Every structure is written in C-alpha cells, then in structure tokens.
Short mmCIF file of N, CA, C and O in Angstrom, two decimals:
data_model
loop_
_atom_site.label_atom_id
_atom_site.label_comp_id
_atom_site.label_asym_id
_atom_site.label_seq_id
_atom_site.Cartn_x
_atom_site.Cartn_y
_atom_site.Cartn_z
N UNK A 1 21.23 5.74 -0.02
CA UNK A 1 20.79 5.07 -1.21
C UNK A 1 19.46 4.35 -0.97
O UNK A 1 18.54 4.32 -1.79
N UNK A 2 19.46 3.85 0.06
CA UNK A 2 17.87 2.98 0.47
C UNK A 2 16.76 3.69 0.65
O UNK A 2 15.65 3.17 0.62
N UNK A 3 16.96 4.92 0.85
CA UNK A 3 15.83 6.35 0.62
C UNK A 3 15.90 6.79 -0.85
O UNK A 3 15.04 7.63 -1.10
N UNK A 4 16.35 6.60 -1.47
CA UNK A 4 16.10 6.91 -2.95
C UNK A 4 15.61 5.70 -3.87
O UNK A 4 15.02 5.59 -4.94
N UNK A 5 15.99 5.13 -3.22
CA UNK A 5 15.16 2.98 -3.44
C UNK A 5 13.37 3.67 -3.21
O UNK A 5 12.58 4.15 -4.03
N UNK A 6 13.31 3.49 -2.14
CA UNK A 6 11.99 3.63 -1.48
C UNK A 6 11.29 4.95 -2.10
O UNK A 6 10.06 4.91 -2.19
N UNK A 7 11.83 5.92 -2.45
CA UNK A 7 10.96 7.09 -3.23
C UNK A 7 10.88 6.47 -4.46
O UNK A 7 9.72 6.40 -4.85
N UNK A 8 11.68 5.99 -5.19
CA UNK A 8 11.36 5.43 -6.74
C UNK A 8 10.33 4.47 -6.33
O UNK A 8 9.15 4.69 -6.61
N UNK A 9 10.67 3.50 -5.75
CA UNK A 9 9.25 2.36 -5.19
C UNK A 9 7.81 3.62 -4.70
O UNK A 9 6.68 3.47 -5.16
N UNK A 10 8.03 4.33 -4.11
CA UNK A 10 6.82 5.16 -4.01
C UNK A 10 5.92 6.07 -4.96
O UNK A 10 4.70 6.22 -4.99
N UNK A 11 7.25 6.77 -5.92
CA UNK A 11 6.61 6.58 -6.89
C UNK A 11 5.91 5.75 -8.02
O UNK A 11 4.96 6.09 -8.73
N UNK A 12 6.46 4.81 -8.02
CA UNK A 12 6.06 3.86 -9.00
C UNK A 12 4.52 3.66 -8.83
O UNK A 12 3.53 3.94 -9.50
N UNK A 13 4.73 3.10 -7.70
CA UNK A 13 3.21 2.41 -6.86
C UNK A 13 1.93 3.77 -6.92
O UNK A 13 0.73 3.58 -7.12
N UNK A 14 2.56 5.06 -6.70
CA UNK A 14 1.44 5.95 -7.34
C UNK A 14 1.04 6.06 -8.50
O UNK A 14 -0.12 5.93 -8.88
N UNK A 15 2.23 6.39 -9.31
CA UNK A 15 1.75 6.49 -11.11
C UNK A 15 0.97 5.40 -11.38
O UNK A 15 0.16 5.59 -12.28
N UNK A 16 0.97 4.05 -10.74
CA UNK A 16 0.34 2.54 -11.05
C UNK A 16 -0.97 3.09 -11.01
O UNK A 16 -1.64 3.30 -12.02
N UNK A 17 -1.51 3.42 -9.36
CA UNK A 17 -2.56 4.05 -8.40
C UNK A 17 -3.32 5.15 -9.94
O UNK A 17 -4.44 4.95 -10.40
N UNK A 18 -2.31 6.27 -10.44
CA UNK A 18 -2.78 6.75 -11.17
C UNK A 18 -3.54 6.34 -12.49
O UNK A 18 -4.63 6.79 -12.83
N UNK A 19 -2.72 5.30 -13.27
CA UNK A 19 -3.37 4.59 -14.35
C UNK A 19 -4.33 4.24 -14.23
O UNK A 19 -5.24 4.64 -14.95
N UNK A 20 -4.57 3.05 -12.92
CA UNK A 20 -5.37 1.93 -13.66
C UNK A 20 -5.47 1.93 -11.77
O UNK A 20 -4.97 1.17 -10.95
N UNK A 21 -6.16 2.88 -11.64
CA UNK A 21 -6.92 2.80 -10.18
C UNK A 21 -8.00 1.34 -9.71
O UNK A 21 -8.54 1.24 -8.60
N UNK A 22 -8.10 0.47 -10.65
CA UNK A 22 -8.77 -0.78 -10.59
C UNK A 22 -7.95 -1.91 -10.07
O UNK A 22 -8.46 -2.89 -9.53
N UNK A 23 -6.31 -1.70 -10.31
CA UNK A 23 -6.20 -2.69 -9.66
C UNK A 23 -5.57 -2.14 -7.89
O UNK A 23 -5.70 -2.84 -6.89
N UNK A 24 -5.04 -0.98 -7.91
CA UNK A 24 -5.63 -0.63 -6.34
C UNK A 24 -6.32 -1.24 -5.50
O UNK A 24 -5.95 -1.97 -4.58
N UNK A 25 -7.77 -0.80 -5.94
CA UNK A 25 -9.10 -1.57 -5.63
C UNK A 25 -8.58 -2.76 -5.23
O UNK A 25 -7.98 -3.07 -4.20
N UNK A 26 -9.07 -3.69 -6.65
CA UNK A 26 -8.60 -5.04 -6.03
C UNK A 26 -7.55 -5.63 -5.34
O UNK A 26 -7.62 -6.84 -5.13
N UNK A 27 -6.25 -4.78 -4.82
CA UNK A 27 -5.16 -5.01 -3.88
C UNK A 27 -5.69 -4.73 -2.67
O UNK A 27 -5.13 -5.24 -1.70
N UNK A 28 -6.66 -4.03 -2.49
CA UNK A 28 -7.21 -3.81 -0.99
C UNK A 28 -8.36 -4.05 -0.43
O UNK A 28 -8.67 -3.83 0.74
N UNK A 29 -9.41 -4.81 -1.82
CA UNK A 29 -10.69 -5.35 -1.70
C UNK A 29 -10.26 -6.23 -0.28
O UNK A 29 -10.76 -5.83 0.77
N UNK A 30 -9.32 -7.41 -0.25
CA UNK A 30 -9.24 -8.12 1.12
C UNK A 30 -9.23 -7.66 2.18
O UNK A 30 -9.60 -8.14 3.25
N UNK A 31 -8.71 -6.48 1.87
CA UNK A 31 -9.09 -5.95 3.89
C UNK A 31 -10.13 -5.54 3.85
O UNK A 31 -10.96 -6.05 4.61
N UNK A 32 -10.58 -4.31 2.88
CA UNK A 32 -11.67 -3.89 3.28
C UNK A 32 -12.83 -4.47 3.74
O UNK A 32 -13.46 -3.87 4.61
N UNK A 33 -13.40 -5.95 3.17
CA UNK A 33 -13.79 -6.87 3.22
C UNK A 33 -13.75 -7.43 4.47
O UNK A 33 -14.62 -7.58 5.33
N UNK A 34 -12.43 -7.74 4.42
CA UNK A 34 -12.31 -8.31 6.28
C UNK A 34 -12.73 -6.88 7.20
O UNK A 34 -13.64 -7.15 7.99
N UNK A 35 -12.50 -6.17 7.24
CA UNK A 35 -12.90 -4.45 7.48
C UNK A 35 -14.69 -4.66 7.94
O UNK A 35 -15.15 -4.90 9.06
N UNK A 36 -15.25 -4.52 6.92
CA UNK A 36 -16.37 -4.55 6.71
C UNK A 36 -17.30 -6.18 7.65
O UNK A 36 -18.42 -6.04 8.13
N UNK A 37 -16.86 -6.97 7.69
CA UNK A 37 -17.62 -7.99 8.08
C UNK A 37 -16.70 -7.90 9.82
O UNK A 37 -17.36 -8.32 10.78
N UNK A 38 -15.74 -7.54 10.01
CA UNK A 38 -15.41 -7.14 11.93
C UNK A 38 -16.53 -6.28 11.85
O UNK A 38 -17.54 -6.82 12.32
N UNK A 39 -16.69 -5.33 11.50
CA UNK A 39 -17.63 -3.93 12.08
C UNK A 39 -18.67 -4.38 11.99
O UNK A 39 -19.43 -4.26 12.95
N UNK A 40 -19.12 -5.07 10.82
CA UNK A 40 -20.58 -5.81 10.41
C UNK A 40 -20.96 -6.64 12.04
O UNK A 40 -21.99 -6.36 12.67
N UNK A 41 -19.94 -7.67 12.53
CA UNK A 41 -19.78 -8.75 13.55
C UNK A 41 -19.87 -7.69 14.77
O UNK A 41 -20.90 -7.61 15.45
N UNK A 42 -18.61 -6.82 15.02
CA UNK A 42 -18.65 -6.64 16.47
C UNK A 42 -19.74 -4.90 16.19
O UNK A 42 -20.88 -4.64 15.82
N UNK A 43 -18.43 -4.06 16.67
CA UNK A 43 -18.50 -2.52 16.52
C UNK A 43 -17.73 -2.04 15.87
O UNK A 43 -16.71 -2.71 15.66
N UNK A 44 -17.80 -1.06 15.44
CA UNK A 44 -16.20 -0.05 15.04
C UNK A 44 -15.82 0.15 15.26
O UNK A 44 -15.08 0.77 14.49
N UNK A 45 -15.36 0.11 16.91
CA UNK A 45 -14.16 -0.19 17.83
C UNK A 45 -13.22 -1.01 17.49
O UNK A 45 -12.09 -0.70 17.12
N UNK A 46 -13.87 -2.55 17.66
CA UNK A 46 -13.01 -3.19 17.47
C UNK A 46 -12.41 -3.07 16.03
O UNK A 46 -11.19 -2.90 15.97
N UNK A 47 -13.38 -3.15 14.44
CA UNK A 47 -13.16 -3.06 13.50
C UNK A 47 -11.49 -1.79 13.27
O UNK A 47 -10.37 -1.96 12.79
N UNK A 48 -11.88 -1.14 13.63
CA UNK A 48 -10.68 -0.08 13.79
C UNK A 48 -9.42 -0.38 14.75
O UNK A 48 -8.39 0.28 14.68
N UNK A 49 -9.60 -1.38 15.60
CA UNK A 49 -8.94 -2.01 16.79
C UNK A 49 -8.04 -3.17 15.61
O UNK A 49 -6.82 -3.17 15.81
N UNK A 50 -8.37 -3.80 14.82
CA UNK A 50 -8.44 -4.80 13.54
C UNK A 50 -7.10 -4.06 12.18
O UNK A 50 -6.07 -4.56 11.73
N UNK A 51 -7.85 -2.60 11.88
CA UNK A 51 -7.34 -1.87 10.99
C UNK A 51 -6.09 -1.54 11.27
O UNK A 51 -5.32 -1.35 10.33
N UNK A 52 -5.62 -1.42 12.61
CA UNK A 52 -4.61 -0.48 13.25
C UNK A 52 -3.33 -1.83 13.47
O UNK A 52 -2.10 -1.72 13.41
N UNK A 53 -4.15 -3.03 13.73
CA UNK A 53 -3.32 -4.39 13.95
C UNK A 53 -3.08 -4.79 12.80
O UNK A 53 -2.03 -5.44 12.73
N UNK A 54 -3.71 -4.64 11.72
CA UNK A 54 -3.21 -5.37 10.07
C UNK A 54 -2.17 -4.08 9.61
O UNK A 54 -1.17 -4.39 8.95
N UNK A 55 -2.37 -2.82 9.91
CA UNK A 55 -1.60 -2.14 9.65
C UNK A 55 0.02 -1.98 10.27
O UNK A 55 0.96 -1.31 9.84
N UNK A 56 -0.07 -2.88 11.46
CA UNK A 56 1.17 -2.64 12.19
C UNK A 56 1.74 -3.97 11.62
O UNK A 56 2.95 -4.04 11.38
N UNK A 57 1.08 -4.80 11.44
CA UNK A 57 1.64 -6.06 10.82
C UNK A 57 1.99 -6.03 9.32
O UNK A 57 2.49 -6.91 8.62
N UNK A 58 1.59 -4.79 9.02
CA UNK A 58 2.28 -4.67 7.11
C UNK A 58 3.53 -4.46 7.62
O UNK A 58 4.46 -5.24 7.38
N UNK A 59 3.64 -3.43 8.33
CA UNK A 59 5.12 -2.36 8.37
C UNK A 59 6.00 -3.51 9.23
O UNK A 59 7.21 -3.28 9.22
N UNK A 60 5.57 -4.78 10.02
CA UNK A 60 6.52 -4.73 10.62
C UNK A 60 6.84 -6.14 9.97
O UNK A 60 7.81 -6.73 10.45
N UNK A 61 6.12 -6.81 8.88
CA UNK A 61 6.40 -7.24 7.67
C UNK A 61 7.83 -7.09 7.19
O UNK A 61 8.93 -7.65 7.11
N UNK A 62 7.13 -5.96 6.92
CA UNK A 62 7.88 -5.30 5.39
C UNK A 62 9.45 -4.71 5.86
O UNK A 62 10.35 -4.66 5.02
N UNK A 63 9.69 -4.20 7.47
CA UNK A 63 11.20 -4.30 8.14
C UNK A 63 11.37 -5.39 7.87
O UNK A 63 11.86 -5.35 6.74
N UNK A 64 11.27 -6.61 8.25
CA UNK A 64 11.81 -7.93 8.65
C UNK A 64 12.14 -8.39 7.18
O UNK A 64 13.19 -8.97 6.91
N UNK A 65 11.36 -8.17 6.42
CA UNK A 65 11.61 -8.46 4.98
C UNK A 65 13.03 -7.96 3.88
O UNK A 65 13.53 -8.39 2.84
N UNK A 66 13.24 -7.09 4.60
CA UNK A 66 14.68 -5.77 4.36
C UNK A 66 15.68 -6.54 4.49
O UNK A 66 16.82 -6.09 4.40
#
C-alpha cells in the first residue's frame, strides 16, 4: 500500500510540474541559487560535492519523516 501512496504522490507532483511549471521553478530557485554562488565561490567540484550532500539530505529527510 505505501508504493501506491508514493506513485499517486508522484504523480500528482508531475501533473503540478505539468500545469504551472512556474512554481517548480520557484521550489528549486533555493538551491539552484545556493548551486550557483558554491561554483561561483569555489569550483564545480565542490559545487557538485554540495549538490550530491543536499541531495542525500532530502532523501534521508524524507525516511526519517515516514
């Protein structure tokens, strides 16, 4: 049942993505942003070193949150 939770939540969040692709955008303007001023600061090493750490910290979020 918690896999058929999570596909309806996946869909949803696309058809959203599909409408009104603006507020997308602005759900991810903050990283990119933070994104943009690491790489701006260091290299794109680290910047990508950054991407890979905010990304492990969504998912391991979003378990603990369950």
């Amino acid at each position: 049942m918690a896999k058929e939770i999570d596909r309806l939540r996946a869909r949803s969040a696309l058809e959203t993505v599909k409408e009104s692709p603006v507020i997308a955008v602005i759900a991810a303007l903050p990283a990119l942003v933070l994104l943009g001023v690491v790489w701006w600061l260091t290299n794109w090493f680290v910047a990508l070193v950054v991407l890979v750490l905010l990304g492990a910290v969504v998912v391991v979020r979003g378990r603990l949150l369950r």
